Each structure stands twice: as C-alpha cells, then as structure tokens.
JSON list of C-alpha atoms in Angstrom, two decimals:
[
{"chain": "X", "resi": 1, "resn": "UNK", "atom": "CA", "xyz": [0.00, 0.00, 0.00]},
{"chain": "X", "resi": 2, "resn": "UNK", "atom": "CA", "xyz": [1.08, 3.17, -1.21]},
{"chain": "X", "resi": 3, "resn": "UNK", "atom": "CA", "xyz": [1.07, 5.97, 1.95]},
{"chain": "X", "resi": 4, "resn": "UNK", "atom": "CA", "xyz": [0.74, 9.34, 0.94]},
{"chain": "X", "resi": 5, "resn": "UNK", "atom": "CA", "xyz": [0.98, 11.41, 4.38]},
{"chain": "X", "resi": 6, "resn": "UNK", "atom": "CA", "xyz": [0.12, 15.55, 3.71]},
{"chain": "X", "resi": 7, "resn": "UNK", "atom": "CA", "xyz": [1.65, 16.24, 7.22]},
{"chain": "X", "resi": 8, "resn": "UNK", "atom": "CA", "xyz": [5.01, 15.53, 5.66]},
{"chain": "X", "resi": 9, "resn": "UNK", "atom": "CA", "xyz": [5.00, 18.43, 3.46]},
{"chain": "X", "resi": 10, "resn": "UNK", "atom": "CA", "xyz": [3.46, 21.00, 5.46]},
{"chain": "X", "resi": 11, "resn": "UNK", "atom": "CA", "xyz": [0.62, 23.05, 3.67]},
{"chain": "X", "resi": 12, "resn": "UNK", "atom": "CA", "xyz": [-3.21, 24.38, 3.75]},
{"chain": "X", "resi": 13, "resn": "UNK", "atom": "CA", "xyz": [-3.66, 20.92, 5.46]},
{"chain": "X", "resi": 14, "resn": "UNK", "atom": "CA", "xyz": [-1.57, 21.89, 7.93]},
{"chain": "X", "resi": 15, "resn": "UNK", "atom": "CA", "xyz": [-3.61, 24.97, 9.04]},
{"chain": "X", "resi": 16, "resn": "UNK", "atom": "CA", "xyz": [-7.49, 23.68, 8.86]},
{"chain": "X", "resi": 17, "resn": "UNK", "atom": "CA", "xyz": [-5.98, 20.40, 10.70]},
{"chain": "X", "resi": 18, "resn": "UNK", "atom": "CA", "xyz": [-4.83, 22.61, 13.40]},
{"chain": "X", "resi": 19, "resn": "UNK", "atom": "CA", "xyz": [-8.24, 24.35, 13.58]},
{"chain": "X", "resi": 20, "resn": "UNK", "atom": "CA", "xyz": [-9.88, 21.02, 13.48]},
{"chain": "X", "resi": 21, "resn": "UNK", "atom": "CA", "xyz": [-8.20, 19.94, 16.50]},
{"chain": "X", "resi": 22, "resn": "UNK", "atom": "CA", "xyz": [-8.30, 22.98, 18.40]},
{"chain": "X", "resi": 23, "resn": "UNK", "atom": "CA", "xyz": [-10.91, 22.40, 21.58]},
{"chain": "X", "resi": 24, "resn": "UNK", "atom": "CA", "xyz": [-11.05, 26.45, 21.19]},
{"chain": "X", "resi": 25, "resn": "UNK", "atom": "CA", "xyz": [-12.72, 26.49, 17.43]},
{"chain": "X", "resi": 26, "resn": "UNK", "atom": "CA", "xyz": [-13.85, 23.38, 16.90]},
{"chain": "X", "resi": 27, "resn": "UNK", "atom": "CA", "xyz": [-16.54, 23.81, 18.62]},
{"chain": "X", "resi": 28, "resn": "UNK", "atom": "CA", "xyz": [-17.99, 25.97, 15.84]},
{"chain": "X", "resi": 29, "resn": "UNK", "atom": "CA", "xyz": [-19.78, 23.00, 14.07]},
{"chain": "X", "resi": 30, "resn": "UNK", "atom": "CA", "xyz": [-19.93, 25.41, 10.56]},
{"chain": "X", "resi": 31, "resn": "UNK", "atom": "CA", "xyz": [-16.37, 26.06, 10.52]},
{"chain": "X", "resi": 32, "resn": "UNK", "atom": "CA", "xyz": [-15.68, 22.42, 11.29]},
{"chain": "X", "resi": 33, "resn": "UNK", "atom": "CA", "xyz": [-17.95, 21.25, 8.52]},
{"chain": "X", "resi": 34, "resn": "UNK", "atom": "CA", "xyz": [-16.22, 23.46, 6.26]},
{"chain": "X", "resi": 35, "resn": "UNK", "atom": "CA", "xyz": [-12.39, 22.57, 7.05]},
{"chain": "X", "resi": 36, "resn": "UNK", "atom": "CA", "xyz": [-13.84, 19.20, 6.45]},
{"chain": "X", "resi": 37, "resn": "UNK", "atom": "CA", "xyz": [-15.22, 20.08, 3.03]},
{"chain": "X", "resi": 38, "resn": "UNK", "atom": "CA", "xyz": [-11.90, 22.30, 2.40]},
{"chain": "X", "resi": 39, "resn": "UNK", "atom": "CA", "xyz": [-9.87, 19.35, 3.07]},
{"chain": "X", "resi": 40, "resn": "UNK", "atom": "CA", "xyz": [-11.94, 17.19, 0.48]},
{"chain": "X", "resi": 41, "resn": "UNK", "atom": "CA", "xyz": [-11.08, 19.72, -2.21]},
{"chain": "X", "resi": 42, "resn": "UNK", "atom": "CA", "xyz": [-7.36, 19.57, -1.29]},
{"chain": "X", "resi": 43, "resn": "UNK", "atom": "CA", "xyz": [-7.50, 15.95, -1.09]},
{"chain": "X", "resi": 44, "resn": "UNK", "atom": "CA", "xyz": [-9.13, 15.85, -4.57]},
{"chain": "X", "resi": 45, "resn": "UNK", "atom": "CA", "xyz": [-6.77, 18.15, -6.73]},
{"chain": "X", "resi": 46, "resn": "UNK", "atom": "CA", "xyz": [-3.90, 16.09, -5.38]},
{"chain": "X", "resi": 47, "resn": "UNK", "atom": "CA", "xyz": [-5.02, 12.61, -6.03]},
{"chain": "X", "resi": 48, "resn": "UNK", "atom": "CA", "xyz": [-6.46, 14.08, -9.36]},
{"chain": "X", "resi": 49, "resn": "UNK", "atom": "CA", "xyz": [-2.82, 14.06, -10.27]},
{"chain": "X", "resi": 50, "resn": "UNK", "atom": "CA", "xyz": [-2.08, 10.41, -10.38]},
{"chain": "X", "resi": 51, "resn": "UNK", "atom": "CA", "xyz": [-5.48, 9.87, -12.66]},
{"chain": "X", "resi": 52, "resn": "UNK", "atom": "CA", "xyz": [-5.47, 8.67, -16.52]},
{"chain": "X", "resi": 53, "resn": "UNK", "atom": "CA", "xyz": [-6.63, 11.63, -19.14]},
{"chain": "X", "resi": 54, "resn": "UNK", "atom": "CA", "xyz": [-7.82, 11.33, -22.49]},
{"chain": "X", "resi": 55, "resn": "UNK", "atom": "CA", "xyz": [-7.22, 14.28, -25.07]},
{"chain": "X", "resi": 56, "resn": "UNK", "atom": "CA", "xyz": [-10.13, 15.57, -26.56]},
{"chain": "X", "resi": 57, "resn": "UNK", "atom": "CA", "xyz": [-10.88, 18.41, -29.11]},
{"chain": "X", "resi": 58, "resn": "UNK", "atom": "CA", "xyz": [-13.28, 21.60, -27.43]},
{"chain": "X", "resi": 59, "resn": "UNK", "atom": "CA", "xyz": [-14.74, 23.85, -29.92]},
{"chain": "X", "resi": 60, "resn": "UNK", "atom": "CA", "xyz": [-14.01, 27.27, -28.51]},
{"chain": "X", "resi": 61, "resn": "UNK", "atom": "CA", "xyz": [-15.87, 30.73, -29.49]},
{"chain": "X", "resi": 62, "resn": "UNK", "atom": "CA", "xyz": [-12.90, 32.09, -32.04]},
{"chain": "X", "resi": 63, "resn": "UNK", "atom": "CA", "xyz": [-14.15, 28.59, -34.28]},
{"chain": "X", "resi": 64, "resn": "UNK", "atom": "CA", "xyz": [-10.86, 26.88, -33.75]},
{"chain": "X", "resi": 65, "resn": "UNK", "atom": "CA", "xyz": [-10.88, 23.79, -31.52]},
{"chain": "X", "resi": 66, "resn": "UNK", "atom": "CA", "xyz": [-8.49, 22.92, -28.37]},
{"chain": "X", "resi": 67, "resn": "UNK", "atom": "CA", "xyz": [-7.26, 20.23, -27.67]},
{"chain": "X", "resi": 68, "resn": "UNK", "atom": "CA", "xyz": [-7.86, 19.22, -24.15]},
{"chain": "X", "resi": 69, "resn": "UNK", "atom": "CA", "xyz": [-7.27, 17.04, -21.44]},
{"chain": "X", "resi": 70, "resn": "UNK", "atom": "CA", "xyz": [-10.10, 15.05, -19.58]},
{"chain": "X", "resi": 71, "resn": "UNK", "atom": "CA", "xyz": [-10.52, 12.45, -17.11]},
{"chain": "X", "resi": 72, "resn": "UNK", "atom": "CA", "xyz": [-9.97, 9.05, -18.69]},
{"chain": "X", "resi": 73, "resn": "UNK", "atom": "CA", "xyz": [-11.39, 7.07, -16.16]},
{"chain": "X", "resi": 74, "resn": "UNK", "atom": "CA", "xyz": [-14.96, 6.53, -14.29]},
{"chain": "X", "resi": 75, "resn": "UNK", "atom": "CA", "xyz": [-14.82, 7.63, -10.80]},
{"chain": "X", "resi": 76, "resn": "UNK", "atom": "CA", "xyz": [-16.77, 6.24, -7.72]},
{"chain": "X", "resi": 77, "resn": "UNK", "atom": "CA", "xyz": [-16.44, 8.58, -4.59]},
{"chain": "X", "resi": 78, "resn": "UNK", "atom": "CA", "xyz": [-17.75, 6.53, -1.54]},
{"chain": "X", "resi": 79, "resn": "UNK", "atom": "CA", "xyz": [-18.15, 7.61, 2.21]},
{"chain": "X", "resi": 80, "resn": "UNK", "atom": "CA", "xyz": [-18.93, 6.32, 5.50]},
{"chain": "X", "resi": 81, "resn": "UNK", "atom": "CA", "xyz": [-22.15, 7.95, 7.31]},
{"chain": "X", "resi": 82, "resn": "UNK", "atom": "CA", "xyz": [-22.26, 10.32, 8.92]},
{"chain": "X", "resi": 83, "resn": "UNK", "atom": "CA", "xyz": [-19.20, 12.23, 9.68]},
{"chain": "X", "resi": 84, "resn": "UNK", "atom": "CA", "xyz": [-17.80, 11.38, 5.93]},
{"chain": "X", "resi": 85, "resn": "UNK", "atom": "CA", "xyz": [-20.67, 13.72, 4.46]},
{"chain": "X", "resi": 86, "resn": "UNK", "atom": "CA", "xyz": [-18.94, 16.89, 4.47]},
{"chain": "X", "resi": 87, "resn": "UNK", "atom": "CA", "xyz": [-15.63, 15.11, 2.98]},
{"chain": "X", "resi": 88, "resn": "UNK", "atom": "CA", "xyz": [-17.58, 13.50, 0.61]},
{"chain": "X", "resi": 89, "resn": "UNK", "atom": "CA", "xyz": [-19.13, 17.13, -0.30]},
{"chain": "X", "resi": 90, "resn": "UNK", "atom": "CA", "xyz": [-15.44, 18.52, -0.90]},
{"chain": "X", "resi": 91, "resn": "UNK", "atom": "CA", "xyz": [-14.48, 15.63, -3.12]},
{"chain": "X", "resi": 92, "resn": "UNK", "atom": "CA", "xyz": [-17.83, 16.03, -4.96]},
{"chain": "X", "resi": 93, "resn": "UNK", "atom": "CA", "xyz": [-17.35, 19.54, -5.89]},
{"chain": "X", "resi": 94, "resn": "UNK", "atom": "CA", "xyz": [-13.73, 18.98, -7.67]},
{"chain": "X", "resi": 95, "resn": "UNK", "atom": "CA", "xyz": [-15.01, 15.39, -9.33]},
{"chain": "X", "resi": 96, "resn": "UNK", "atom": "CA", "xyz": [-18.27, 16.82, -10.10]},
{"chain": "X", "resi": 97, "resn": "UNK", "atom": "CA", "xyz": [-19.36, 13.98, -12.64]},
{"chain": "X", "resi": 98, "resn": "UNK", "atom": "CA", "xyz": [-18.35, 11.13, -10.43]},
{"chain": "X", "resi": 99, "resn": "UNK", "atom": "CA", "xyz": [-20.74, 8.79, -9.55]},
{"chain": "X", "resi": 100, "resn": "UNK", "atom": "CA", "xyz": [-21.22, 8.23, -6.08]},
{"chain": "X", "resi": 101, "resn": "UNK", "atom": "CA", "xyz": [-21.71, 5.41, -2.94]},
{"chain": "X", "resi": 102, "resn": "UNK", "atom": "CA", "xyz": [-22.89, 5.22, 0.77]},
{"chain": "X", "resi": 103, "resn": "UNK", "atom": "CA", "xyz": [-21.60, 2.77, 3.26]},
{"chain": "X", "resi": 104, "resn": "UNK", "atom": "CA", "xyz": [-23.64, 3.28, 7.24]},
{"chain": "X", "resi": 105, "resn": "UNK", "atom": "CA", "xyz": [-21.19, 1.74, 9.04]},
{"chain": "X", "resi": 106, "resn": "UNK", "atom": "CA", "xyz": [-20.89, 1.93, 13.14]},
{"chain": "X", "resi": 107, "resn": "UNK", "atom": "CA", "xyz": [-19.96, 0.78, 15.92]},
{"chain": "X", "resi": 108, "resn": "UNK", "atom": "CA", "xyz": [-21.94, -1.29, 18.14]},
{"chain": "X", "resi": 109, "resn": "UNK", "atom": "CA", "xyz": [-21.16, -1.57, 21.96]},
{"chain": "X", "resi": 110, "resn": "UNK", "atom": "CA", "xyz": [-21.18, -4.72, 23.69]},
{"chain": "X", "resi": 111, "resn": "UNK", "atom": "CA", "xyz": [-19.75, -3.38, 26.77]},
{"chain": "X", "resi": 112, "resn": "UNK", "atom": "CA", "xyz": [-18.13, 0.09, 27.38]},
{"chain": "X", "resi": 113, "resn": "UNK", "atom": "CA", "xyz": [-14.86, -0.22, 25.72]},
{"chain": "X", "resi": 114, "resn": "UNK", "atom": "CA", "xyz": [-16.18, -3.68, 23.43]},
{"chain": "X", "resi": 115, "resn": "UNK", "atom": "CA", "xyz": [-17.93, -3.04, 20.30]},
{"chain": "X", "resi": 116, "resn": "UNK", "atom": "CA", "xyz": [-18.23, -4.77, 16.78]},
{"chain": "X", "resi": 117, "resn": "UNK", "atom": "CA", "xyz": [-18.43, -2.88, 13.28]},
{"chain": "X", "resi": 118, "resn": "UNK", "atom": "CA", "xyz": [-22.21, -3.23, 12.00]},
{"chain": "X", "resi": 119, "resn": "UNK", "atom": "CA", "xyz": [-22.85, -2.26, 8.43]},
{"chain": "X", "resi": 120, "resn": "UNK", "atom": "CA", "xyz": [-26.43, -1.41, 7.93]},
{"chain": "X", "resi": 121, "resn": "UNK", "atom": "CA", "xyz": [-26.59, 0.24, 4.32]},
{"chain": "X", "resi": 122, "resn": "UNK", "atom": "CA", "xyz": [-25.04, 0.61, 1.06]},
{"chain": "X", "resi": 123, "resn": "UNK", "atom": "CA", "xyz": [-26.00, 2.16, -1.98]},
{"chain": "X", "resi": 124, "resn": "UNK", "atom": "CA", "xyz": [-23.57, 2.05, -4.65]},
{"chain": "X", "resi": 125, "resn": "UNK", "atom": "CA", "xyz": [-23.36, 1.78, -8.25]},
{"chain": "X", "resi": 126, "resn": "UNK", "atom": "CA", "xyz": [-21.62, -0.89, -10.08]},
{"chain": "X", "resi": 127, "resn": "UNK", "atom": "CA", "xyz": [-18.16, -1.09, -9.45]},
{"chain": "X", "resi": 128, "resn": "UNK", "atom": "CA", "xyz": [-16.07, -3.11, -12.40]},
{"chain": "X", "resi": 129, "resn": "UNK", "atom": "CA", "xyz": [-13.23, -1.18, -13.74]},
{"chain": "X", "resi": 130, "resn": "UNK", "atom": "CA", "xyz": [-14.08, 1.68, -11.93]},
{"chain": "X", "resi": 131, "resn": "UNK", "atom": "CA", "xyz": [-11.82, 4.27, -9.87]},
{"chain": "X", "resi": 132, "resn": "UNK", "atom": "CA", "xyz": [-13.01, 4.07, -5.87]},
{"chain": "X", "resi": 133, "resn": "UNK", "atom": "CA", "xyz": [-12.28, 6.71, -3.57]},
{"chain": "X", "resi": 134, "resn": "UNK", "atom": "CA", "xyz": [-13.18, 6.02, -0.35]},
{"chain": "X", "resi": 135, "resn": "UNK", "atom": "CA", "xyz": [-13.63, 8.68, 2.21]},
{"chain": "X", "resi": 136, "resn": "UNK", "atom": "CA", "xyz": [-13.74, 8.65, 6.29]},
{"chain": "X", "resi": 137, "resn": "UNK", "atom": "CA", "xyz": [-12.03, 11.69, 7.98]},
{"chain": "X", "resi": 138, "resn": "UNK", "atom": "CA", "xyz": [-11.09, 9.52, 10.85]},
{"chain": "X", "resi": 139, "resn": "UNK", "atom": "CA", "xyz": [-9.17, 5.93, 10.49]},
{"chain": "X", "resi": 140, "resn": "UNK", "atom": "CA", "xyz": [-8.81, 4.55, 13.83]},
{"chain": "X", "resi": 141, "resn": "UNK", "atom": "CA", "xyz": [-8.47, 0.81, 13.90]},
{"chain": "X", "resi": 142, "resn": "UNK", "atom": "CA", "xyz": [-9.31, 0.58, 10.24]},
{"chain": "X", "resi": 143, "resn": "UNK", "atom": "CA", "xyz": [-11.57, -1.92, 11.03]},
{"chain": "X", "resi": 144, "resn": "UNK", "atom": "CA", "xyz": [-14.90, 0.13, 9.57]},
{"chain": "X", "resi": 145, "resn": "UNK", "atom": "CA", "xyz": [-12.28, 1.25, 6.26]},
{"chain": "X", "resi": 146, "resn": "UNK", "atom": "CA", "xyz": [-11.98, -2.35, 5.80]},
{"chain": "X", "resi": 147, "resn": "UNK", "atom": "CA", "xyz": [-15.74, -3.76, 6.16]},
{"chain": "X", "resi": 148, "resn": "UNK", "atom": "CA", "xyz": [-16.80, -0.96, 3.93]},
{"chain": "X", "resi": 149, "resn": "UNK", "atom": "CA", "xyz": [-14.68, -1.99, 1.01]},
{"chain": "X", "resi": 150, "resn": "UNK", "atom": "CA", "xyz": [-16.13, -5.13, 1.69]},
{"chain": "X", "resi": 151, "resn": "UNK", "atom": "CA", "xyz": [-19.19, -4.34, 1.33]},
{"chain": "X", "resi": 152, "resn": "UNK", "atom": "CA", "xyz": [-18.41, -2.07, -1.65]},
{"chain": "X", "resi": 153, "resn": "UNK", "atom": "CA", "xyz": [-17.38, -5.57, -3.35]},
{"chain": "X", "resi": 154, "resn": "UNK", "atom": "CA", "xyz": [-20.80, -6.91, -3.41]},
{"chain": "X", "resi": 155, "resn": "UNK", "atom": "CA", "xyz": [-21.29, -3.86, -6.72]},
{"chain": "X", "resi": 156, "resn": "UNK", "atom": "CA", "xyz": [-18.28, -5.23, -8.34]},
{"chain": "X", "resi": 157, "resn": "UNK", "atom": "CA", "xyz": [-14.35, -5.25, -8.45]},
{"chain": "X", "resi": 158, "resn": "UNK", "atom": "CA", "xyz": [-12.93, -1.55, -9.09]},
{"chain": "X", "resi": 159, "resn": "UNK", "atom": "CA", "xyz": [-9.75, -0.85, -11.20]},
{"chain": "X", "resi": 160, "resn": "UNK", "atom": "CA", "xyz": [-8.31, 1.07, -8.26]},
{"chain": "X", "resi": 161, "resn": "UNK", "atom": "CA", "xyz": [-9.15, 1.89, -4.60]},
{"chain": "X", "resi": 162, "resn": "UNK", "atom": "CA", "xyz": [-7.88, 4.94, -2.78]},
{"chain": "X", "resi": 163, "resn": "UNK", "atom": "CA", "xyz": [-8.50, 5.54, 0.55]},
{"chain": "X", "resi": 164, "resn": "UNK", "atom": "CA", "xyz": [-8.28, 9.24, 1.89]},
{"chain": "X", "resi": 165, "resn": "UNK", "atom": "CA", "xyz": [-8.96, 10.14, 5.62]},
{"chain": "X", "resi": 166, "resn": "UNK", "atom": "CA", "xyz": [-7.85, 13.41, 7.92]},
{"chain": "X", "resi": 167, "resn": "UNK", "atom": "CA", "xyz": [-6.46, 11.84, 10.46]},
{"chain": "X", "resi": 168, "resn": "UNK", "atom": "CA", "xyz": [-4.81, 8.18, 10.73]},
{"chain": "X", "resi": 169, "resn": "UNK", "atom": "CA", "xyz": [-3.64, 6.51, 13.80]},
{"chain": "X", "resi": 170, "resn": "UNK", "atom": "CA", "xyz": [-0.25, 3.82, 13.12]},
{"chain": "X", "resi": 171, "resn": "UNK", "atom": "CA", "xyz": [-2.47, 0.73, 14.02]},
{"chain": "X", "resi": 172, "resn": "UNK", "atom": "CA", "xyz": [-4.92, 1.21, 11.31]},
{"chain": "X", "resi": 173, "resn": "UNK", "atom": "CA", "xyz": [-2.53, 2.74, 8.60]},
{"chain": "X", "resi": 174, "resn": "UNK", "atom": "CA", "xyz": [-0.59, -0.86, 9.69]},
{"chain": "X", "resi": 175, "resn": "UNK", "atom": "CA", "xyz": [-3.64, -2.93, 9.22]},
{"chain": "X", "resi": 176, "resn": "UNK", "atom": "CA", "xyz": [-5.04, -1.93, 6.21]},
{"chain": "X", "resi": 177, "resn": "UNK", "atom": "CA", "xyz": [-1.97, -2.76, 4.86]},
{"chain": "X", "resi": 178, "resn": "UNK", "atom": "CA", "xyz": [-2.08, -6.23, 5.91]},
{"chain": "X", "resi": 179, "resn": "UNK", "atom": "CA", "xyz": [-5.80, -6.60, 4.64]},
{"chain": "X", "resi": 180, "resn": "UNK", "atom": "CA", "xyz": [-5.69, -4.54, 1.29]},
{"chain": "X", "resi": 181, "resn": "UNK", "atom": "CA", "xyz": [-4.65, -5.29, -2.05]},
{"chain": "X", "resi": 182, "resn": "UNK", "atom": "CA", "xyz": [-0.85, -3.85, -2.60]},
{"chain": "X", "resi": 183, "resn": "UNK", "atom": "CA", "xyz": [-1.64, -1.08, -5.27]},
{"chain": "X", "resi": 184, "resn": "UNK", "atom": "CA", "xyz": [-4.36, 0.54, -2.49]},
{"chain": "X", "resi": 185, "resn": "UNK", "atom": "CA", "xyz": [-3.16, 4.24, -2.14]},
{"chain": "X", "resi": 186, "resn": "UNK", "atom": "CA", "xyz": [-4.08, 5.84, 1.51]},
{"chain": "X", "resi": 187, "resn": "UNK", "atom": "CA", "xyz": [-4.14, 9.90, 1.63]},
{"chain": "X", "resi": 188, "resn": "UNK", "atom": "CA", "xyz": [-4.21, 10.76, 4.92]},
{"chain": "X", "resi": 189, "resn": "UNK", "atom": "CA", "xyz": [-3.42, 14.76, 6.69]},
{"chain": "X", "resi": 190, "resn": "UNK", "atom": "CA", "xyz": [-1.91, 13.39, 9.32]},
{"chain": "X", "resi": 191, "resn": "UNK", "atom": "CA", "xyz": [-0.84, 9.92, 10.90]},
{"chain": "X", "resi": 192, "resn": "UNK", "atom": "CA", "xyz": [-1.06, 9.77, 15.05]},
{"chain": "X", "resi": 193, "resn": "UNK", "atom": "CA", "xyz": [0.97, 7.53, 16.89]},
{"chain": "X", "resi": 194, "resn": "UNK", "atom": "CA", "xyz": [-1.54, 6.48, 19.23]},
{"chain": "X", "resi": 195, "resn": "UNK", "atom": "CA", "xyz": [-5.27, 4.90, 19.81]},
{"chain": "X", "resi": 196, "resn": "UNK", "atom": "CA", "xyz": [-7.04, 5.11, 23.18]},
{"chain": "X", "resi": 197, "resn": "UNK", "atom": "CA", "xyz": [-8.84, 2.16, 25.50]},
{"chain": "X", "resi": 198, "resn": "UNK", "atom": "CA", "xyz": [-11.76, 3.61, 23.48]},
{"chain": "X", "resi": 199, "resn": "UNK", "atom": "CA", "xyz": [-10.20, 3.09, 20.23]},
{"chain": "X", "resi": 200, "resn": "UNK", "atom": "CA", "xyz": [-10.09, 7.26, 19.69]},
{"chain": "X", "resi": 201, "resn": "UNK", "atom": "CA", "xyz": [-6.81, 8.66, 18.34]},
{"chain": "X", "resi": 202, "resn": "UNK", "atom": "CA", "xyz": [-4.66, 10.10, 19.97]},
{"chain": "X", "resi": 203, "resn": "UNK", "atom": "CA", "xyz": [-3.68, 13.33, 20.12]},
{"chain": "X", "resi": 204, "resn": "UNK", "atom": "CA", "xyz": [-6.96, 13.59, 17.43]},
{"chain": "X", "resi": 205, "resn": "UNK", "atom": "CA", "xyz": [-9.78, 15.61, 17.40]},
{"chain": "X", "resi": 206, "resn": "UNK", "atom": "CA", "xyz": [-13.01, 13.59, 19.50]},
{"chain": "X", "resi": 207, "resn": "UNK", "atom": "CA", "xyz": [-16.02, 12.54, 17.11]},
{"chain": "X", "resi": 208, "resn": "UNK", "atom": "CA", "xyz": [-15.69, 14.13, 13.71]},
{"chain": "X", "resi": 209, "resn": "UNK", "atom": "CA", "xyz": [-19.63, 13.04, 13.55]},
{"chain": "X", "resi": 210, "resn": "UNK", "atom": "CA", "xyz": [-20.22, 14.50, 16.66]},
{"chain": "X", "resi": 211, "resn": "UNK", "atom": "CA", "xyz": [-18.62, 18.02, 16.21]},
{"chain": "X", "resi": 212, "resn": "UNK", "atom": "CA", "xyz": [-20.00, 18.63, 12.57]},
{"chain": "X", "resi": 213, "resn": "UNK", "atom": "CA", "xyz": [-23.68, 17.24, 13.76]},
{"chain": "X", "resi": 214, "resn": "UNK", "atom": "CA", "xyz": [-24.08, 17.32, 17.45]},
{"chain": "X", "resi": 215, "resn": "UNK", "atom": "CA", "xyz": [-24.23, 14.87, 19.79]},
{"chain": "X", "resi": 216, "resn": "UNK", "atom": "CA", "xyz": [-25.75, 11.30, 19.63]},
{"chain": "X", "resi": 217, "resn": "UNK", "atom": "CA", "xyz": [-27.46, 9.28, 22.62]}
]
C-alpha cells in the first residue's frame, strides 16, 4: 500500500488540521464542517494528479478547436455515514461527474470499551473497472475502512481503490496494509501515533460526527 501522508509536506492541510483539533474552534460545528469540506477539495486536486486523461478536441468561441485534457477514467467517490458527508461534499465539488456510494457503518457496543463494526446500508453503483475513492475523515483501527470496502465488493471489483482520511492513527494505517490489495493508495493529513482504550486517536480531534452534527445518545 502506497502511503501518501500531507503532514510531511506541510501546507493548507496543515492549518485547517490545526483548527480542526483545536478544543477552542472546533466547537464551531460550521467552521468544522467546512475545514472538512476544504480538506476534500485539497484531497481531490492532489489525487487528481495520479489519474489517466484522455485528449479531446473543445470547440471554442474564435471557431478553432483545443485540444484538451479530460478524465480518462470513471470515478466512484464513496463515504462512511455520517461524519464522511462533508468530505464527501469537498471531493464532490472537484469530481463533479463522479458517480457516487454510501456505506452506514458503526460501531456497536457490547460493553463500554467492546464493540463490533455493523454495516447497515449501502448504496452504490456498479463497481467493475471503476476508480473508488473512499472517504472517512477519521481511520482509527481501520476496522470500519476495511468492512466498507467489503461491502463495496458486493457492486463489483474496481480498477483502483484509494483511501483518503484526515487523520490516521499507526495501528490502522498498519492494518489496512495487511488486509488490502498492494496497489491501495491511503491519503491521509496526518498519521497519530496512538489509539485510546476507546479506540479514539490520539492526540486527534473527538467525534468528527459529533462536532459537525451534534451529539448522539
């Protein structure tokens, strides 16, 4: 698995990550939505860099035609409900034809620290050849990244899977790359050395769900 790790290089990631984890603005559940959405669109232009193009002629208004360069390949954006939505929304804007997929996948307490991965729903179109992205801002254990492409199977095999989440801990970035195929790509902002008793990164951000929709019971 190809590891592609923003945090590395430091840019415009940099600065809405640092906003995103800040217990002082994050709180503003707009702002936090948006960073979100921001960091889709960032996300989006960069992986756009490693897709196939096709040249194709464009009739312009002077009655000479250009010759331009277009996506070569079908893309499938998928995310994970619900705190995927507003990454999902930044990736949409940027791959604005793409056809797109919904995984509700979450985690199901047995006991306080114990809990399983339950997929619920997926909507997706058919897969075969296709170019996945998958989106979740927040890759703990990688356990839910994993069920979801899974699940995403049932629709068909894609060409090419890339994962892209905000933050990463070690463990899952490790894990998925025991589990996935070798030519997966993984974009991630950051990657945090550490996962909680509750299976939250660590230093991380809390909930992503939670602070762009509210609390849960």
């Amino acid at each position: 698995m190809k590891v592609h790790n923003f945090a590395e290089h430091p840019s415009l990631v940099s600065q809405y990550l640092a906003e995103m984890r800040d217990i002082n603005i994050q709180g503003d559940r707009l702002r936090f939505r948006r960073n979100l959405e921001r960091l889709g669109e960032i996300f989006a232009y960069e992986i756009s860099k490693t897709l196939t193009y096709k040249t194709v002629p464009v009739g312009t208004p002077l009655g000479v035609e250009a010759q331009c360069q277009v996506l070569g390949e079908p893309i499938v954006l998928a995310t994970i409900f619900r705190a995927g939505v507003p990454f999902h929304s930044g990736f949409l804007r940027y791959f604005d034809n793409a056809e797109n997929a919904f995984v509700s996948a979450y985690r199901k307490y047995k006991e306080k620290e114990n809990f399983d991965i339950c997929i619920e729903y997926l909507a997706s179109p058919h897969l075969d050849g296709k170019t996945l992205i998958l989106v979740d801002p927040m890759l703990a254990t990688g356990a839910s990244m994993e069920l979801s492409y899974r699940a995403l199977l049932t629709k068909g095999n894609p060409g090419k899977l890339h994962i892209a989440s905000v933050i990463a801990s070690k463990k899952a970035v490790d894990y998925l790359n025991s589990v996935l195929p070798d030519d997966v790509e993984l974009w991630v902002g950051v990657i945090d050395d550490q996962i909680n008793a509750h299976s939250y990164i660590v230093p991380g951000l809390g909930d992503a769900g939670d602070l762009a929709y509210g609390t849960k019971e």
